[in-house]
Short mmCIF file of C-alpha atoms in Angstrom, two decimals:
data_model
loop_
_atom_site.label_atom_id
_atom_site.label_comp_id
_atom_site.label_asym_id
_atom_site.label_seq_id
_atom_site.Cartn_x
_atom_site.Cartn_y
_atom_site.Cartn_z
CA UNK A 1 54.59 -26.48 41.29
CA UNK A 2 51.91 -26.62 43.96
CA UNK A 3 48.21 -27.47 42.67
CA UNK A 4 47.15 -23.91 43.45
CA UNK A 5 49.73 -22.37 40.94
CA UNK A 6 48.72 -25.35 38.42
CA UNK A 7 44.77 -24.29 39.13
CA UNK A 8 45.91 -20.33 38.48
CA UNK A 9 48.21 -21.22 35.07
CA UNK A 10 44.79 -23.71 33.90
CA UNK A 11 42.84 -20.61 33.98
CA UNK A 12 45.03 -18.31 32.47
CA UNK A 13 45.54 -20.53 29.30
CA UNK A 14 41.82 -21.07 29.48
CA UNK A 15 40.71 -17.28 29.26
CA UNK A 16 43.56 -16.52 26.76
CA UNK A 17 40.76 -16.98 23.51
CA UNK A 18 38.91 -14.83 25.39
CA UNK A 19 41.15 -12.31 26.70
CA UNK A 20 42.69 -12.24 30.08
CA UNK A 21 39.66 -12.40 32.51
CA UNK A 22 37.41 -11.68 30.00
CA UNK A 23 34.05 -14.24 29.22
CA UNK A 24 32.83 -14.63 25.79
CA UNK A 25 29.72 -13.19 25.61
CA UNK A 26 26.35 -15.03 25.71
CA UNK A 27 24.67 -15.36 22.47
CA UNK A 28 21.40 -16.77 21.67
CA UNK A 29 20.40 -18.04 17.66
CA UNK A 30 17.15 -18.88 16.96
CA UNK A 31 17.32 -21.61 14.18
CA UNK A 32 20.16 -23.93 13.20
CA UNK A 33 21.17 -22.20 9.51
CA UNK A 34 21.60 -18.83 11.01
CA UNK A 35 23.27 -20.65 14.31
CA UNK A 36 25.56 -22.60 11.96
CA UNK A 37 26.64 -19.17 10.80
CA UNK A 38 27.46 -17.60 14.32
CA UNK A 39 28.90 -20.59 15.22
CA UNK A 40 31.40 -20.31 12.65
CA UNK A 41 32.58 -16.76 13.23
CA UNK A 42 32.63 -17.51 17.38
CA UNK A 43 34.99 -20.99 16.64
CA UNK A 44 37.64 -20.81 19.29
CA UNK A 45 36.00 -17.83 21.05
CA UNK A 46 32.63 -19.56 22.58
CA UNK A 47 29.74 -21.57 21.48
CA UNK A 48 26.32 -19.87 20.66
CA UNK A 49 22.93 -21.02 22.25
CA UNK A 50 20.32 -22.63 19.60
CA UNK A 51 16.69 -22.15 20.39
CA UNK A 52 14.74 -24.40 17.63
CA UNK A 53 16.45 -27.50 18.05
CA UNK A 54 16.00 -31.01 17.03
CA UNK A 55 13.38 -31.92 14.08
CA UNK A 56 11.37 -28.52 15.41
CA UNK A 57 10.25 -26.53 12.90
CA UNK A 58 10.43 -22.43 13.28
CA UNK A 59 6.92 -22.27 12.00
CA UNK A 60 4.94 -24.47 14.87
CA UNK A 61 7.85 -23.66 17.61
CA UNK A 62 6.86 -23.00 21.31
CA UNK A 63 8.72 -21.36 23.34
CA UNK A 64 10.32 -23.33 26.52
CA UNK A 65 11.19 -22.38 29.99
CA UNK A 66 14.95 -23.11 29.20
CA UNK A 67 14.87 -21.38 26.41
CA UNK A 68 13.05 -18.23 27.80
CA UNK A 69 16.10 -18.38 30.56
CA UNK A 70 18.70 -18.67 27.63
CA UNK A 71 17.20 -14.77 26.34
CA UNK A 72 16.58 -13.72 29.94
CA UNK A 73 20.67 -14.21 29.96
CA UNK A 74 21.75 -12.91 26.72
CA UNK A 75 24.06 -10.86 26.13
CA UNK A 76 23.23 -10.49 21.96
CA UNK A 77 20.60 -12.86 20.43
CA UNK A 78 20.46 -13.32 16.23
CA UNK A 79 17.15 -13.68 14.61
CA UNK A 80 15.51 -13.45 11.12
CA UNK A 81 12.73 -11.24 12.13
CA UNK A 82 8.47 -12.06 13.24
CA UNK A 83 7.91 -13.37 9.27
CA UNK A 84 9.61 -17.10 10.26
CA UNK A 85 9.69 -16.83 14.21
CA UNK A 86 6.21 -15.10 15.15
CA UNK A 87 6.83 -16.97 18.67
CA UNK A 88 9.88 -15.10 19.03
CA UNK A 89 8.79 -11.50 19.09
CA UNK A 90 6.87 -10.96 22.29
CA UNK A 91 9.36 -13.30 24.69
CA UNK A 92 12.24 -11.03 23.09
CA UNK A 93 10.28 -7.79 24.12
CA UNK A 94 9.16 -8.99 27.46
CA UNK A 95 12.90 -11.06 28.35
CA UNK A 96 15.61 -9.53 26.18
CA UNK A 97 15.60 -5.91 28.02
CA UNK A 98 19.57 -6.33 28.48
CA UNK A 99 21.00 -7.77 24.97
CA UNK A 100 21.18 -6.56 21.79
CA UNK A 101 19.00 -8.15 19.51
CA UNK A 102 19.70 -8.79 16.02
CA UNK A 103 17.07 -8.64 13.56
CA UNK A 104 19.10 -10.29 10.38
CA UNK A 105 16.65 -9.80 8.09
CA UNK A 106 17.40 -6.00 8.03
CA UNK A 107 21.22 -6.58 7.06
CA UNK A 108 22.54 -4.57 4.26
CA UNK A 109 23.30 -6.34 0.87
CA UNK A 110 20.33 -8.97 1.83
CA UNK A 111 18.23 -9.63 -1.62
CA UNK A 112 14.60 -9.84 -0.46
CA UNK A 113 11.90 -11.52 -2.48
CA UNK A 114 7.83 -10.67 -2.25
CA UNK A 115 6.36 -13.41 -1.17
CA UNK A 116 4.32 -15.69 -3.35
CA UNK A 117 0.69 -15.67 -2.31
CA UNK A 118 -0.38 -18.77 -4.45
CA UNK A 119 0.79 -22.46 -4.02
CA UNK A 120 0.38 -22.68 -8.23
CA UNK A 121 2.72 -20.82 -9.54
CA UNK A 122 4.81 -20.91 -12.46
CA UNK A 123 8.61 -20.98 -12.21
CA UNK A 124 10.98 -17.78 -12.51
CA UNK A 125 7.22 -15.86 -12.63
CA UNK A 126 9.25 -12.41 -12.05
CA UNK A 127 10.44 -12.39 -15.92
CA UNK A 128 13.44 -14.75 -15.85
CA UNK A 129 13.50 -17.84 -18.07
CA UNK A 130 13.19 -20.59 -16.59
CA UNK A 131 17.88 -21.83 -15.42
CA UNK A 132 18.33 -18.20 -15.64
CA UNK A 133 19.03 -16.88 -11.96
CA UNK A 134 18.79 -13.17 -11.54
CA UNK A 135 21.32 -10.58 -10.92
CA UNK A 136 22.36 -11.04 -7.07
CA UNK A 137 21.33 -6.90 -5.21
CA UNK A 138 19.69 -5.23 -2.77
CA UNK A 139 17.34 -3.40 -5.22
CA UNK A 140 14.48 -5.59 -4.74
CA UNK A 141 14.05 -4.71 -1.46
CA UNK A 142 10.44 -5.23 0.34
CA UNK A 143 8.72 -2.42 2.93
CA UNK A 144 9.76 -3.85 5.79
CA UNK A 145 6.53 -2.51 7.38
CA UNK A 146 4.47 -4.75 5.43
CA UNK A 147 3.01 -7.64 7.28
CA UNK A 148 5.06 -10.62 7.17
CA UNK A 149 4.75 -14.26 6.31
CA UNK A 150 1.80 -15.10 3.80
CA UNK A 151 0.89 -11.39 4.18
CA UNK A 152 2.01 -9.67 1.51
CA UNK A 153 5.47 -9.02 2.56
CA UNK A 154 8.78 -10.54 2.11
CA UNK A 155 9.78 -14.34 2.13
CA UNK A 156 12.25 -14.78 4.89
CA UNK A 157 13.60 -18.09 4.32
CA UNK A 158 16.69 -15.70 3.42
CA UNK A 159 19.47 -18.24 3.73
CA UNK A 160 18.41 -20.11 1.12
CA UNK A 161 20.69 -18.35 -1.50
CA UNK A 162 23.69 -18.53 -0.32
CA UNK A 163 24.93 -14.60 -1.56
CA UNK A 164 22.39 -13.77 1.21
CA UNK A 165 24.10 -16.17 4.27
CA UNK A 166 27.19 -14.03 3.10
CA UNK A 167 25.90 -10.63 4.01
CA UNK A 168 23.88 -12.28 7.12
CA UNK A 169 27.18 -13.62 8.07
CA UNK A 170 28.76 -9.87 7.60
CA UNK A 171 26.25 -8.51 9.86
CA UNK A 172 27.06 -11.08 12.65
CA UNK A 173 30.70 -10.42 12.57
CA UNK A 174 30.20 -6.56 12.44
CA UNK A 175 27.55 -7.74 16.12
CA UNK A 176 30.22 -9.45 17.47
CA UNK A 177 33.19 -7.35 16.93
CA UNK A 178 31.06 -4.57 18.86
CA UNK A 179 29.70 -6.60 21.36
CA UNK A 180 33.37 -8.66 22.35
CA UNK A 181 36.60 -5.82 20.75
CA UNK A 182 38.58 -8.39 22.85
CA UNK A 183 37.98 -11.04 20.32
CA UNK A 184 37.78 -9.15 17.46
CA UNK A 185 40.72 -10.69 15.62
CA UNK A 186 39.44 -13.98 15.88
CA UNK A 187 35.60 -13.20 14.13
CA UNK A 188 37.17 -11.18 11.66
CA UNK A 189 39.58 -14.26 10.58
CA UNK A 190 36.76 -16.58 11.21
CA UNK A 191 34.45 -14.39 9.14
CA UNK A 192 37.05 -13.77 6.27
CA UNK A 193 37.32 -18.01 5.81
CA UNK A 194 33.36 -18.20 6.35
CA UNK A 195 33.07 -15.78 3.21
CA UNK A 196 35.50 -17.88 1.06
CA UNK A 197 33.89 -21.39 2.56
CA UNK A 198 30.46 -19.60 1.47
CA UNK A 199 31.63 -18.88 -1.85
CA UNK A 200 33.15 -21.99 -2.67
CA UNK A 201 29.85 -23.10 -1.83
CA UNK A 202 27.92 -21.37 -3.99
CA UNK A 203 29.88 -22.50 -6.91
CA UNK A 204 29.61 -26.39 -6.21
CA UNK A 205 25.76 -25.83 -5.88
CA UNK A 206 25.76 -24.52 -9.63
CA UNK A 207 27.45 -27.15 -10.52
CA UNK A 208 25.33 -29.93 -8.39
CA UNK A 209 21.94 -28.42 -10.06
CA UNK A 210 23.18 -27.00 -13.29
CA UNK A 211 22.27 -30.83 -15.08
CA UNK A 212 18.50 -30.41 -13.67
CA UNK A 213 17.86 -26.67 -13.70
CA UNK A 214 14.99 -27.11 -16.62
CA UNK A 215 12.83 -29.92 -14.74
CA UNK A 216 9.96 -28.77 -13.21
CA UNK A 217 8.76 -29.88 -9.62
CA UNK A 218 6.83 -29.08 -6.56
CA UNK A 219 7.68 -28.66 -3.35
CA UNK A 220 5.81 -28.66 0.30
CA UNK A 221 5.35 -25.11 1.20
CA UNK A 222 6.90 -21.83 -0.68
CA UNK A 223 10.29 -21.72 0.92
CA UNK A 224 12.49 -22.14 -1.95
CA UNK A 225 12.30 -19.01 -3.90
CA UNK A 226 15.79 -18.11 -3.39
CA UNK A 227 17.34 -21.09 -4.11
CA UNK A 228 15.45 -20.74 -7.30
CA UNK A 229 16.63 -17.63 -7.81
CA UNK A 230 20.25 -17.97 -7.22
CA UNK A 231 20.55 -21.25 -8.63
CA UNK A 232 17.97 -21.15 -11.82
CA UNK A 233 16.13 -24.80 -10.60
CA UNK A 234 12.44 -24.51 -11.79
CA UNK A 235 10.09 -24.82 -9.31
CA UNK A 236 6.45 -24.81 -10.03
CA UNK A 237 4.30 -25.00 -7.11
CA UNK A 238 3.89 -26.01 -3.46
CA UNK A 239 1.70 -27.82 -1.71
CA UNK A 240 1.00 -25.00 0.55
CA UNK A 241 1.80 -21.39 1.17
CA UNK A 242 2.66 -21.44 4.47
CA UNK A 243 3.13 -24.97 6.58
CA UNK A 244 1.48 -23.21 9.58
CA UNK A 245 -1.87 -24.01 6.99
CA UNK A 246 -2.74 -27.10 5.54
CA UNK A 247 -4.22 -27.43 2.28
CA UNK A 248 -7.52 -27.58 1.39
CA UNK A 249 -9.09 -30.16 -0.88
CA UNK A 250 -9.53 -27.65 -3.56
CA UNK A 251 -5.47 -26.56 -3.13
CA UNK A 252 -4.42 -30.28 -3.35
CA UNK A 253 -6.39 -30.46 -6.63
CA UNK A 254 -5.26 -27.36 -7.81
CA UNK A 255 -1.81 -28.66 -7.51
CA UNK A 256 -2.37 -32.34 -8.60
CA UNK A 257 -3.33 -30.62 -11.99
CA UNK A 258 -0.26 -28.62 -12.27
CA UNK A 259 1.80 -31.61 -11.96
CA UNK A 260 -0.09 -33.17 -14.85
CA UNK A 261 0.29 -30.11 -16.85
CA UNK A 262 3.49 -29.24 -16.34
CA UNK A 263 4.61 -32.89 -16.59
CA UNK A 264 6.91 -32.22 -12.84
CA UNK A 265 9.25 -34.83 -12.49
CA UNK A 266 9.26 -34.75 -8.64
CA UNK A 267 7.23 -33.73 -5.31
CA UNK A 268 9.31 -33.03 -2.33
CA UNK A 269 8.54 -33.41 1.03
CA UNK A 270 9.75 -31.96 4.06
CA UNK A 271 10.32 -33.82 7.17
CA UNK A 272 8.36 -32.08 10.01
CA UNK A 273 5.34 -32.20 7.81
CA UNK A 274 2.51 -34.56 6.64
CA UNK A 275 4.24 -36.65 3.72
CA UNK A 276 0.47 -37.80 3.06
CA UNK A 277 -0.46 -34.84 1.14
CA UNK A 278 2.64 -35.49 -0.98
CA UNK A 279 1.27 -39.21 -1.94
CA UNK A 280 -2.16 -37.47 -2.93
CA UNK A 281 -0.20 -35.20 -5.14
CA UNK A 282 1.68 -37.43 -6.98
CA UNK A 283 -1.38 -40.23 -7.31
CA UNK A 284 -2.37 -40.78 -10.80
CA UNK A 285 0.94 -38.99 -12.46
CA UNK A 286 4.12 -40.53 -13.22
CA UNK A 287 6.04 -37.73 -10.59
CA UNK A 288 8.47 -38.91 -8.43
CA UNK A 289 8.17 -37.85 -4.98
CA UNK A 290 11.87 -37.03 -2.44
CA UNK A 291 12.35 -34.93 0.42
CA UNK A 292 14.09 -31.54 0.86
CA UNK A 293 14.87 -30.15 4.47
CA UNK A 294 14.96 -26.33 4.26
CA UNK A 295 15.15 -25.71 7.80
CA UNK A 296 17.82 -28.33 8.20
CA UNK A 297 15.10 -30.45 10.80
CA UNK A 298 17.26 -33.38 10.44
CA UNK A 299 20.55 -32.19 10.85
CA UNK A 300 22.88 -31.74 13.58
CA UNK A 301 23.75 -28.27 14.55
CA UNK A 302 26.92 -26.73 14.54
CA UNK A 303 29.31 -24.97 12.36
CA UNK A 304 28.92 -26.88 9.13
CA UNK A 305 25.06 -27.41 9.20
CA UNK A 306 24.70 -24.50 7.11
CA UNK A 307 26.78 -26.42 4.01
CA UNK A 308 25.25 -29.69 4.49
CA UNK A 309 21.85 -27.80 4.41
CA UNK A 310 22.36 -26.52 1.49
CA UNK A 311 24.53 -29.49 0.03
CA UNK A 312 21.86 -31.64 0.98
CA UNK A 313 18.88 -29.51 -1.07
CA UNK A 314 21.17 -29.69 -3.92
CA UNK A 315 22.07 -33.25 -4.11
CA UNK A 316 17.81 -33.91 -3.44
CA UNK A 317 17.18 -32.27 -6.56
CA UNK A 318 19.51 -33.99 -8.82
CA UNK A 319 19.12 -36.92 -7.36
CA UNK A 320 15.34 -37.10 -8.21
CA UNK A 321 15.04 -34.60 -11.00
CA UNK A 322 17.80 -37.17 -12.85
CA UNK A 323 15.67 -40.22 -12.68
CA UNK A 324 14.85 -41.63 -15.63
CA UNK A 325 16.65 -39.71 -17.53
#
């Protein structure tokens, strides 16, 4: 066979995943839990582009010339919405003319929680006792023409019960299968074993957390309520509302006191932010302090980030909450 024929028959067995001739498309994700998802239903088919990578946290991103050519070039870009990546919305106007833009958290089936204006604030405050998680729907809806993040609208740190990475994940496939029909096969089996790895997941986390669901703690900023929700765990405060504003003197106090009164077992951290302000917390009370990673800043990106996020939060928990006990 002559090294042209070998060159042709390369290429042909190369383009099969994506049809004969055809390119996967180019897709953009804008942090690594909702990347970890597309990445799962596009296995075999192509590999999507992250834009907050590294230890980079949503909330303080900036935008970067590569990454500004990455949307300039898309072909369908996945985002939560302006409530977690405010730098996102007018590059995605002014660049993303050509794609089809995904604003995830407008997927049907999401549950979407008000978010908490306070940094005190008892646990399960919507009416639930404290280990019992709500009823998983969409009837709790927010206006999604409320202001976002720390405004009175909904929290968006959506992926945090897992229920709600499953009908993210649904809305990706659906993006995909309309975007690339050539590959449709191949997200629909991808997102069929995504649904079952999801669920399975769920499951283990109840079990993780279930020993530790009545301890009380605190966390950095208000990004856990739906973990909270899903999985009963009782947290009582953060640090701060939102990470894009550091606490006041007054706030830290505030918070200090609820640790005493509450008797929390444990002050987490997170690692993009001061840990400081988590050793004035705890000073003077017998609370442990660990770390929790909600944005998965210290892991590596790909297809299983999203389980080893989540994993990781639950294994944190017990691991700290369980001291001493």
């Amino acid at each position: 066979m002559k090294p042209a024929s070998i060159s042709l028959l390369s290429a042909a067995v190369f383009s099969m995943g994506a049809g004969p001739g055809v390119a996967a498309p180019e897709v953009v994700v804008s942090i690594k839990p909702i990347h970890s998802l597309v990445a799962s239903i596009m296995k075999g088919v192509g590999e999507p582009k992250l834009i907050v990578d590294g230890a980079a946290s949503p909330h303080t991103f900036s935008l970067k010339p590569s990454n500004a050519a990455a949307i300039e070039g898309a072909d369908v870009i996945f985002w939560i919405g302006p409530g977690i990546e405010a730098f996102l919305e007018k590059p995605l106007d002014a660049l993303a003319a050509s794609a089809t833009v995904i604003e995830l958290e407008d997927a049907p089936g999401l549950q979407k929680l008000p978010f908490r204006e306070s940094g005190a604030f008892e646990a399960h405050d919507d009416g639930h006792e404290a280990g019992e998680a709500p009823e998983h729907d969409d009837h709790q809806h927010a206006d999604h023409d409320d202001d976002h993040h720390g405004h009175g609208g909904f929290d968006t740190h959506l992926w945090l019960d897992a229920m709600n990475a499953k009908a993210m994940a649904a809305e990706i496939e659906k993006t995909l299968v309309s975007a690339d029909p050539v590959n449709a096969a191949a997200y629909q089996a991808n997102g069929a074993m995504l649904m079952k790895d999801i669920d399975a997941l769920d499951t283990e986390i109840k079990a993780t957390v279930a020993p530790v669901k009545s301890k009380p703690f605190i966390v950095f900023h208000d990004a856990y309520q739906y973990f909270e929700h899903r999985y009963g765990v009782s947290v009582a405060g953060s640090i701060t509302v939102s990470p894009e504003t550091m606490p006041g003197a007054e706030r830290v106090d505030q918070i200090q006191k609820k640790v005493k009164e509450l008797g929390a077992t444990c002050v987490f951290a997170e690692p993009q932010f001061e840990p400081k302000l988590v050793a004035v917390v705890t000073e003077g009370t017998p609370a442990r302090s660990g770390t929790l990673d909600p944005e998965a800043a210290t892991l590596k990106s790909g297809s299983g980030l999203y389980f080893e996020l989540m994993r990781g939060l639950a294994r944190s928990m017990k691991n700290c909450l369980s001291q001493g006990t």
